[in-house]
mmCIF file of C-alpha atoms and ligand atoms in Angstrom:
data_model
loop_
_atom_site.group_PDB
_atom_site.id
_atom_site.type_symbol
_atom_site.label_atom_id
_atom_site.label_comp_id
_atom_site.label_asym_id
_atom_site.label_seq_id
_atom_site.Cartn_x
_atom_site.Cartn_y
_atom_site.Cartn_z
ATOM 1 C CA MET A 137 11.072 4.454 20.643
ATOM 2 C CA SER A 138 13.268 7.427 21.345
ATOM 3 C CA ASP A 139 13.700 8.197 17.637
ATOM 4 C CA GLY A 140 9.941 8.306 17.018
ATOM 5 C CA TYR A 141 9.627 4.745 15.689
ATOM 6 C CA MET A 142 8.699 1.380 17.110
ATOM 7 C CA TRP A 143 11.472 -0.919 15.873
ATOM 8 C CA PHE A 144 10.741 -4.576 15.173
ATOM 9 C CA GLU A 145 13.383 -6.939 13.773
ATOM 10 C CA GLY A 146 15.399 -3.976 12.489
ATOM 11 C CA VAL A 147 12.474 -2.293 10.687
ATOM 12 C CA PRO A 148 10.854 0.995 11.839
ATOM 13 C CA PHE A 149 7.084 1.065 12.423
ATOM 14 C CA PRO A 150 4.584 3.674 13.635
ATOM 15 C CA THR A 151 4.324 4.132 17.385
ATOM 16 C CA MET A 152 0.499 3.987 17.452
ATOM 17 C CA GLY A 153 -1.427 0.805 16.742
ATOM 18 C CA PHE A 154 1.647 -1.450 16.523
ATOM 19 C CA THR A 155 3.381 -3.444 19.268
ATOM 20 C CA PRO A 156 6.344 -5.835 19.055
ATOM 21 C CA GLU A 157 4.370 -8.526 20.933
ATOM 22 C CA LEU A 158 1.485 -8.467 18.493
ATOM 23 C CA MET A 159 3.744 -8.269 15.455
ATOM 24 C CA ARG A 160 5.596 -11.348 16.664
ATOM 25 C CA GLU A 161 2.349 -13.201 17.303
ATOM 26 C CA ALA A 162 1.069 -12.301 13.811
ATOM 27 C CA TRP A 163 4.378 -13.303 12.237
ATOM 28 C CA GLU A 164 4.485 -16.675 13.960
ATOM 29 C CA SER A 165 0.848 -17.634 14.460
ATOM 30 C CA PHE A 166 -1.470 -15.903 11.977
ATOM 31 C CA VAL A 167 -2.894 -18.538 9.627
ATOM 32 C CA PHE A 168 -3.510 -17.584 5.998
ATOM 33 C CA LYS A 169 -6.275 -19.602 4.334
ATOM 34 C CA ASP A 170 -6.167 -20.697 0.704
ATOM 35 C CA GLU A 171 -9.256 -18.604 -0.048
ATOM 36 C CA ASP A 172 -7.816 -15.339 1.362
ATOM 37 C CA VAL A 173 -6.792 -12.418 -0.838
ATOM 38 C CA LEU A 174 -3.791 -10.387 0.341
ATOM 39 C CA ILE A 175 -3.171 -6.841 -0.899
ATOM 40 C CA LEU A 176 0.487 -5.999 -0.462
ATOM 41 C CA THR A 177 2.144 -2.660 -0.971
ATOM 42 C CA TYR A 178 4.862 -0.394 0.282
ATOM 43 C CA PRO A 179 2.944 2.524 1.915
ATOM 44 C CA LYS A 180 1.693 5.271 -0.415
ATOM 45 C CA SER A 181 1.708 3.077 -3.514
ATOM 46 C CA GLY A 182 -2.073 3.186 -4.044
ATOM 47 C CA THR A 183 -3.059 0.642 -1.385
ATOM 48 C CA ASN A 184 -6.476 2.113 -0.656
ATOM 49 C CA TRP A 185 -7.315 2.429 -4.354
ATOM 50 C CA LEU A 186 -6.573 -1.252 -4.849
ATOM 51 C CA ILE A 187 -8.614 -2.180 -1.758
ATOM 52 C CA GLU A 188 -11.567 -0.188 -3.124
ATOM 53 C CA ILE A 189 -11.280 -1.953 -6.487
ATOM 54 C CA VAL A 190 -11.069 -5.443 -4.966
ATOM 55 C CA CYS A 191 -14.057 -4.685 -2.702
ATOM 56 C CA LEU A 192 -16.057 -3.517 -5.713
ATOM 57 C CA ILE A 193 -15.101 -6.682 -7.592
ATOM 58 C CA CYS A 194 -16.393 -8.722 -4.631
ATOM 59 C CA SER A 195 -19.646 -6.718 -4.517
ATOM 60 C CA LYS A 196 -20.044 -6.855 -8.334
ATOM 61 C CA GLY A 197 -19.765 -3.097 -8.631
ATOM 62 C CA ASP A 198 -22.400 -2.379 -5.963
ATOM 63 C CA PRO A 199 -21.067 0.562 -3.889
ATOM 64 C CA LYS A 200 -23.217 -0.070 -0.782
ATOM 65 C CA TRP A 201 -20.388 -1.812 1.101
ATOM 66 C CA ILE A 202 -17.732 0.812 0.373
ATOM 67 C CA GLN A 203 -20.187 3.591 1.227
ATOM 68 C CA SER A 204 -21.187 2.157 4.591
ATOM 69 C CA VAL A 205 -18.060 0.599 6.173
ATOM 70 C CA PRO A 206 -14.649 2.286 6.670
ATOM 71 C CA ILE A 207 -12.062 1.054 4.195
ATOM 72 C CA TRP A 208 -9.715 -0.282 6.885
ATOM 73 C CA GLU A 209 -12.461 -2.649 8.060
ATOM 74 C CA HIS A 210 -12.982 -4.142 4.571
ATOM 75 C CA SER A 211 -9.424 -5.290 4.316
ATOM 76 C CA PRO A 212 -7.654 -4.869 7.645
ATOM 77 C CA TRP A 213 -3.880 -4.504 7.983
ATOM 78 C CA VAL A 214 -2.703 -7.800 9.505
ATOM 79 C CA GLU A 215 0.240 -6.174 11.298
ATOM 80 C CA THR A 216 -1.821 -3.616 13.257
ATOM 81 C CA GLU A 217 -3.442 -4.403 16.593
ATOM 82 C CA ASP A 218 -6.986 -3.709 15.389
ATOM 83 C CA GLY A 219 -6.431 -5.421 12.056
ATOM 84 C CA TYR A 220 -4.921 -8.568 13.505
ATOM 85 C CA ASN A 221 -7.642 -8.894 16.149
ATOM 86 C CA SER A 222 -10.441 -8.507 13.624
ATOM 87 C CA LEU A 223 -8.875 -10.936 11.144
ATOM 88 C CA LYS A 224 -7.604 -13.767 13.246
ATOM 89 C CA ASP A 225 -10.913 -15.468 14.043
ATOM 90 C CA LYS A 226 -12.856 -14.275 11.002
ATOM 91 C CA GLU A 227 -14.744 -17.027 9.189
ATOM 92 C CA GLY A 228 -14.658 -17.500 5.437
ATOM 93 C CA PRO A 229 -12.522 -15.859 2.772
ATOM 94 C CA ARG A 230 -10.873 -12.662 3.957
ATOM 95 C CA LEU A 231 -9.501 -9.551 2.288
ATOM 96 C CA ILE A 232 -6.249 -8.741 4.072
ATOM 97 C CA THR A 233 -3.876 -5.806 3.596
ATOM 98 C CA SER A 234 -0.232 -5.499 4.562
ATOM 99 C CA HIS A 235 2.744 -3.229 4.036
ATOM 100 C CA LEU A 236 5.123 -5.727 5.659
ATOM 101 C CA PRO A 237 8.443 -6.624 4.046
ATOM 102 C CA ILE A 238 8.619 -10.276 3.006
ATOM 103 C CA GLN A 239 10.734 -11.376 5.968
ATOM 104 C CA LEU A 240 8.052 -10.220 8.443
ATOM 105 C CA ILE A 241 4.832 -11.409 6.769
ATOM 106 C CA PRO A 242 3.070 -14.147 8.768
ATOM 107 C CA LYS A 243 5.026 -17.272 7.886
ATOM 108 C CA SER A 244 1.933 -19.313 7.031
ATOM 109 C CA LEU A 245 1.567 -17.321 3.791
ATOM 110 C CA PHE A 246 4.250 -19.483 2.225
ATOM 111 C CA ASN A 247 2.288 -22.689 2.909
ATOM 112 C CA SER A 248 -1.020 -21.350 1.597
ATOM 113 C CA LYS A 249 -2.549 -20.736 -1.798
ATOM 114 C CA ALA A 250 -3.871 -17.309 -0.714
ATOM 115 C CA LYS A 251 -3.917 -14.964 -3.702
ATOM 116 C CA VAL A 252 -1.507 -12.079 -3.366
ATOM 117 C CA ILE A 253 -1.651 -8.807 -5.314
ATOM 118 C CA TYR A 254 1.492 -6.695 -5.050
ATOM 119 C CA LEU A 255 1.112 -3.086 -6.192
ATOM 120 C CA ILE A 256 4.286 -1.215 -7.075
ATOM 121 C CA ARG A 257 4.628 2.547 -7.717
ATOM 122 C CA ASN A 258 7.392 4.853 -8.851
ATOM 123 C CA PRO A 259 9.327 5.351 -5.598
ATOM 124 C CA ARG A 260 9.771 9.046 -6.406
ATOM 125 C CA ASP A 261 5.974 9.477 -6.246
ATOM 126 C CA VAL A 262 5.829 7.210 -3.179
ATOM 127 C CA LEU A 263 8.360 9.503 -1.511
ATOM 128 C CA ILE A 264 6.399 12.674 -2.294
ATOM 129 C CA SER A 265 3.072 11.122 -1.345
ATOM 130 C CA GLY A 266 4.533 9.941 1.971
ATOM 131 C CA TYR A 267 6.173 13.291 2.693
ATOM 132 C CA PHE A 268 2.856 15.144 2.472
ATOM 133 C CA PHE A 269 0.752 12.454 4.164
ATOM 134 C CA TRP A 270 2.945 11.662 7.183
ATOM 135 C CA ARG A 271 3.228 15.378 7.978
ATOM 136 C CA THR A 272 -0.482 15.299 8.806
ATOM 137 C CA SER A 273 -0.378 12.112 10.870
ATOM 138 C CA TYR A 274 0.061 11.698 14.627
ATOM 139 C CA PHE A 275 1.649 8.249 14.340
ATOM 140 C CA VAL A 276 4.780 8.971 12.323
ATOM 141 C CA LYS A 277 7.682 11.267 13.070
ATOM 142 C CA LYS A 278 7.372 14.439 10.991
ATOM 143 C CA ALA A 279 10.212 15.479 8.695
ATOM 144 C CA GLU A 280 11.198 19.134 8.973
ATOM 145 C CA SER A 281 11.640 19.470 5.219
ATOM 146 C CA LEU A 282 11.486 17.524 1.981
ATOM 147 C CA LYS A 283 15.287 17.535 2.007
ATOM 148 C CA GLU A 284 15.285 15.704 5.355
ATOM 149 C CA TYR A 285 12.580 13.253 4.278
ATOM 150 C CA PHE A 286 14.415 12.545 1.004
ATOM 151 C CA GLU A 287 17.539 11.548 2.948
ATOM 152 C CA CYS A 288 15.528 9.356 5.338
ATOM 153 C CA PHE A 289 13.710 7.632 2.458
ATOM 154 C CA ILE A 290 16.937 6.854 0.617
ATOM 155 C CA LYS A 291 18.396 5.320 3.783
ATOM 156 C CA GLY A 292 15.204 3.363 4.533
ATOM 157 C CA ASN A 293 14.803 5.315 7.747
ATOM 158 C CA VAL A 294 11.034 5.663 7.277
ATOM 159 C CA ILE A 295 8.138 3.471 8.411
ATOM 160 C CA TYR A 296 8.272 -0.050 6.972
ATOM 161 C CA GLY A 297 11.913 0.505 6.052
ATOM 162 C CA SER A 298 13.557 0.683 2.657
ATOM 163 C CA TRP A 299 11.414 0.781 -0.506
ATOM 164 C CA PHE A 300 14.327 -0.849 -2.347
ATOM 165 C CA ASP A 301 14.472 -3.767 0.106
ATOM 166 C CA HIS A 302 10.682 -4.156 0.066
ATOM 167 C CA ILE A 303 10.666 -4.555 -3.706
ATOM 168 C CA HIS A 304 13.657 -6.888 -3.754
ATOM 169 C CA GLY A 305 12.134 -9.078 -1.091
ATOM 170 C CA TRP A 306 8.714 -9.439 -2.668
ATOM 171 C CA MET A 307 9.974 -9.714 -6.227
ATOM 172 C CA SER A 308 11.465 -13.061 -5.237
ATOM 173 C CA MET A 309 7.839 -14.296 -5.435
ATOM 174 C CA ARG A 310 7.376 -13.247 -9.077
ATOM 175 C CA GLY A 311 6.350 -16.053 -11.378
ATOM 176 C CA LYS A 312 4.344 -17.864 -8.673
ATOM 177 C CA GLU A 313 0.808 -18.499 -9.847
ATOM 178 C CA ASN A 314 -0.795 -17.017 -6.729
ATOM 179 C CA PHE A 315 1.248 -13.782 -6.995
ATOM 180 C CA LEU A 316 0.076 -10.934 -9.249
ATOM 181 C CA ILE A 317 2.259 -7.855 -9.711
ATOM 182 C CA LEU A 318 0.608 -4.613 -10.807
ATOM 183 C CA SER A 319 1.784 -1.033 -10.998
ATOM 184 C CA TYR A 320 0.019 2.157 -9.960
ATOM 185 C CA GLU A 321 1.069 3.574 -13.301
ATOM 186 C CA GLU A 322 -0.725 0.890 -15.367
ATOM 187 C CA LEU A 323 -3.747 1.108 -13.091
ATOM 188 C CA LYS A 324 -3.823 4.848 -13.757
ATOM 189 C CA ARG A 325 -3.138 4.606 -17.499
ATOM 190 C CA ASP A 326 -5.649 1.863 -18.267
ATOM 191 C CA THR A 327 -7.823 1.189 -15.251
ATOM 192 C CA ARG A 328 -10.347 -0.923 -17.167
ATOM 193 C CA SER A 329 -7.801 -3.425 -18.522
ATOM 194 C CA THR A 330 -5.995 -3.614 -15.198
ATOM 195 C CA VAL A 331 -9.263 -4.331 -13.389
ATOM 196 C CA ASP A 332 -9.936 -7.074 -15.966
ATOM 197 C CA LYS A 333 -6.531 -8.533 -15.099
ATOM 198 C CA ILE A 334 -7.420 -8.505 -11.387
ATOM 199 C CA CYS A 335 -10.802 -10.165 -12.103
ATOM 200 C CA GLN A 336 -9.099 -12.929 -14.074
ATOM 201 C CA PHE A 337 -6.561 -13.489 -11.322
ATOM 202 C CA LEU A 338 -9.324 -13.699 -8.706
ATOM 203 C CA GLY A 339 -11.510 -15.901 -10.916
ATOM 204 C CA ARG A 340 -14.308 -13.318 -10.956
ATOM 205 C CA LYS A 341 -16.372 -12.044 -13.854
ATOM 206 C CA LEU A 342 -18.131 -8.685 -14.004
ATOM 207 C CA GLU A 343 -20.913 -7.722 -16.395
ATOM 208 C CA PRO A 344 -20.210 -4.518 -18.378
ATOM 209 C CA GLU A 345 -22.533 -2.395 -16.193
ATOM 210 C CA GLU A 346 -20.937 -3.840 -13.022
ATOM 211 C CA LEU A 347 -17.497 -2.904 -14.346
ATOM 212 C CA ASN A 348 -18.722 0.603 -15.210
ATOM 213 C CA SER A 349 -20.046 1.047 -11.689
ATOM 214 C CA LEU A 350 -16.721 -0.192 -10.267
ATOM 215 C CA LEU A 351 -14.776 2.292 -12.403
ATOM 216 C CA LYS A 352 -17.011 5.167 -11.355
ATOM 217 C CA ASN A 353 -16.986 4.344 -7.652
ATOM 218 C CA SER A 354 -13.239 3.765 -7.418
ATOM 219 C CA SER A 355 -12.356 6.903 -9.387
ATOM 220 C CA PHE A 356 -10.191 9.511 -7.685
ATOM 221 C CA GLN A 357 -13.012 12.039 -7.407
ATOM 222 C CA VAL A 358 -15.619 9.648 -6.025
ATOM 223 C CA MET A 359 -13.183 8.092 -3.535
ATOM 224 C CA LYS A 360 -12.081 11.556 -2.444
ATOM 225 C CA GLU A 361 -15.680 12.403 -1.578
ATOM 226 C CA ASN A 362 -16.480 9.055 0.099
ATOM 227 C CA LYS A 363 -15.848 9.541 3.828
ATOM 228 C CA MET A 364 -15.582 5.756 4.285
ATOM 229 C CA SER A 365 -12.626 5.722 1.848
ATOM 230 C CA ASN A 366 -10.854 9.067 2.170
ATOM 231 C CA LEU A 367 -9.622 8.514 5.778
ATOM 232 C CA SER A 368 -11.318 11.728 6.966
ATOM 233 C CA LEU A 369 -12.880 9.601 9.752
ATOM 234 C CA LEU A 370 -9.357 9.214 11.185
ATOM 235 C CA ARG A 371 -8.988 12.977 11.668
ATOM 236 C CA GLY A 372 -8.545 13.815 15.327
ATOM 237 C CA GLN A 373 -7.383 10.293 16.247
ATOM 238 C CA PHE A 374 -4.619 9.467 13.741
ATOM 239 C CA LEU A 375 -4.560 12.467 11.414
ATOM 240 C CA ASP A 376 -4.771 16.210 11.894
ATOM 241 C CA GLU A 377 -7.356 18.397 10.183
ATOM 242 C CA ASN A 378 -5.232 18.588 7.005
ATOM 243 C CA GLY A 379 -4.965 14.802 6.624
ATOM 244 C CA ILE A 380 -5.763 13.935 3.010
ATOM 245 C CA LEU A 381 -5.295 10.470 1.532
ATOM 246 C CA LEU A 382 -6.420 11.413 -1.979
ATOM 247 C CA ARG A 383 -4.036 14.290 -2.567
ATOM 248 C CA LYS A 384 -3.177 14.398 -6.311
ATOM 249 C CA GLY A 385 -3.664 10.870 -7.610
ATOM 250 C CA THR A 386 -1.282 11.302 -10.540
ATOM 251 C CA SER A 387 1.942 9.784 -11.850
ATOM 252 C CA GLY A 388 5.001 12.009 -11.946
ATOM 253 C CA ASP A 389 4.123 14.607 -9.288
ATOM 254 C CA TRP A 390 7.685 14.159 -7.987
ATOM 255 C CA LYS A 391 8.828 16.369 -10.893
ATOM 256 C CA ASN A 392 7.080 19.309 -9.207
ATOM 257 C CA HIS A 393 9.025 18.796 -5.971
ATOM 258 C CA PHE A 394 12.489 17.254 -6.532
ATOM 259 C CA THR A 395 15.409 19.565 -7.212
ATOM 260 C CA VAL A 396 17.594 18.698 -10.200
ATOM 261 C CA ALA A 397 20.247 17.421 -7.791
ATOM 262 C CA GLN A 398 17.721 15.209 -5.985
ATOM 263 C CA ALA A 399 16.426 13.814 -9.281
ATOM 264 C CA GLU A 400 19.970 12.946 -10.374
ATOM 265 C CA ALA A 401 20.891 11.435 -7.029
ATOM 266 C CA PHE A 402 17.704 9.335 -7.034
ATOM 267 C CA ASP A 403 18.373 8.070 -10.583
ATOM 268 C CA LYS A 404 21.820 6.926 -9.563
ATOM 269 C CA ILE A 405 20.627 5.172 -6.416
ATOM 270 C CA PHE A 406 17.789 3.522 -8.320
ATOM 271 C CA GLN A 407 20.173 2.236 -10.986
ATOM 272 C CA ASP A 408 22.639 0.942 -8.416
ATOM 273 C CA LYS A 409 20.055 -0.796 -6.255
ATOM 274 C CA MET A 410 17.607 -2.119 -8.846
ATOM 275 C CA ALA A 411 19.908 -3.118 -11.724
ATOM 276 C CA ASP A 412 19.358 -6.827 -11.024
ATOM 277 C CA LEU A 413 15.583 -6.645 -11.608
ATOM 278 C CA PRO A 414 13.932 -6.541 -15.065
ATOM 279 C CA ARG A 415 13.024 -3.065 -16.312
ATOM 280 C CA GLU A 416 9.477 -4.213 -17.168
ATOM 281 C CA LEU A 417 8.740 -4.157 -13.446
ATOM 282 C CA PHE A 418 9.229 -0.395 -13.472
ATOM 283 C CA PRO A 419 6.942 0.957 -16.210
ATOM 284 C CA TRP A 420 7.587 4.584 -15.293
ATOM 285 C CA GLN A 421 11.289 4.364 -16.255
HETATM 286 N N1 A3P B 536 -8.845 6.343 -6.883
HETATM 287 C C1 A3P B 536 -7.576 6.738 -6.949
HETATM 288 N N2 A3P B 536 -7.033 7.092 -8.140
HETATM 289 C C2 A3P B 536 -5.739 7.497 -8.219
HETATM 290 N N3 A3P B 536 -4.906 7.604 -7.153
HETATM 291 C C3 A3P B 536 -5.407 7.274 -5.951
HETATM 292 C C4 A3P B 536 -6.742 6.820 -5.788
HETATM 293 N N4 A3P B 536 -6.934 6.559 -4.475
HETATM 294 C C5 A3P B 536 -5.783 6.852 -3.840
HETATM 295 N N5 A3P B 536 -4.858 7.289 -4.719
HETATM 296 C C6 A3P B 536 -3.511 7.787 -4.441
HETATM 297 O O1 A3P B 536 -2.748 6.788 -3.761
HETATM 298 C C7 A3P B 536 -1.820 7.449 -2.869
HETATM 299 C C8 A3P B 536 -2.028 6.914 -1.460
HETATM 300 O O2 A3P B 536 -1.561 5.589 -1.426
HETATM 301 P P1 A3P B 536 -1.902 4.597 -0.212
HETATM 302 O O3 A3P B 536 -3.328 4.209 -0.350
HETATM 303 O O4 A3P B 536 -0.952 3.472 -0.432
HETATM 304 O O5 A3P B 536 -1.662 5.348 1.047
HETATM 305 C C9 A3P B 536 -2.125 8.943 -2.947
HETATM 306 O O6 A3P B 536 -1.203 9.476 -3.905
HETATM 307 P P2 A3P B 536 -0.768 11.006 -3.961
HETATM 308 O O7 A3P B 536 -0.357 11.410 -2.596
HETATM 309 O O8 A3P B 536 0.366 11.029 -4.956
HETATM 310 O O9 A3P B 536 -1.955 11.758 -4.463
HETATM 311 C C10 A3P B 536 -3.551 8.944 -3.460
HETATM 312 O O10 A3P B 536 -3.953 10.139 -4.086
HETATM 313 C C1 LIG B 537 -4.813 3.364 10.656
HETATM 314 C C2 LIG B 537 -3.858 4.498 10.467
HETATM 315 C C3 LIG B 537 -3.209 4.480 9.103
HETATM 316 C C4 LIG B 537 -2.063 3.710 8.845
HETATM 317 C C5 LIG B 537 -1.421 3.795 7.612
HETATM 318 C C6 LIG B 537 -1.922 4.624 6.651
HETATM 319 O O1 LIG B 537 -1.281 4.755 5.451
HETATM 320 S S1 LIG B 537 -1.580 3.849 4.236
HETATM 321 O O2 LIG B 537 -2.922 4.180 3.729
HETATM 322 O O3 LIG B 537 -1.522 2.457 4.712
HETATM 323 O O4 LIG B 537 -0.556 4.082 3.214
HETATM 324 C C7 LIG B 537 -3.054 5.358 6.883
HETATM 325 C C8 LIG B 537 -3.695 5.296 8.114
#
């Protein structure tokens, strides 16, 4: 823990809310059920937006649930202490969230028909989003500068490890019928069609007015003002007074922060590391 992380199986994790004992128990013993839905992302890829959308699909666009219960209770993170404890004995179909790399997800996933939605985002925007968010958190080591954070991100020396490894690992699941891959960029560009895609995958149908209510209640502005969704309830405990989940909510903000040299270096690393995966997976390119 001396470097500000809790290391588990070679991957760095936050020091609050995570323990090696619990992560091992979850990995080996957590049982996924066929009727579960798992939301999987690398942190800062739009996880909470996707959770809000899936919750609103389940409630047929009715915002009561998302306005009355904190977002992390709707779809707990299976790898955290609180999340694991609230999920493990829960009856019925569950919404579950995780940022885990494929090699650390509870092993039972691979013997279940649980539906998995993997949300991918331009890693440059993930990097910038993480830089600003983790600076306000008490559970992740703070980078002194964007330059320092950029270097750490490239090396995978950030919580949950390397973005490049995360994508490679999970993309080995592409083509499986219970595995849907979406991008933040398509969700942003055409939210309505992407929500339709999610409904089809989950076998749900929304009436037009239910879909309109979903779109309104999961919009950036409405989520930003919903204290159950914007993580402001975590201020004091996990986040400082500047902690903001819904910061910009755009694609391409990295262009306002990377230097020319950083942009070039990132392009090169991306090409080297991701050349073996189809370009269609990366719609921002
Ligand atoms: N309703 C919404 N519409 C667009 N972006 C959203 C959103 N809700 C959250 N986000 C964005 O998703 C990112 C956080 O991701 P996560 O939920 O995985 O932590 C933040 O990106 P930015 O920091 O670029 O604004 C946040 O603004
Ligand atoms: C519960 C504290 C916590 C953990 C991780 C977070 O980031 S993300 O929303 O999963 O990307 C936020 C809060």
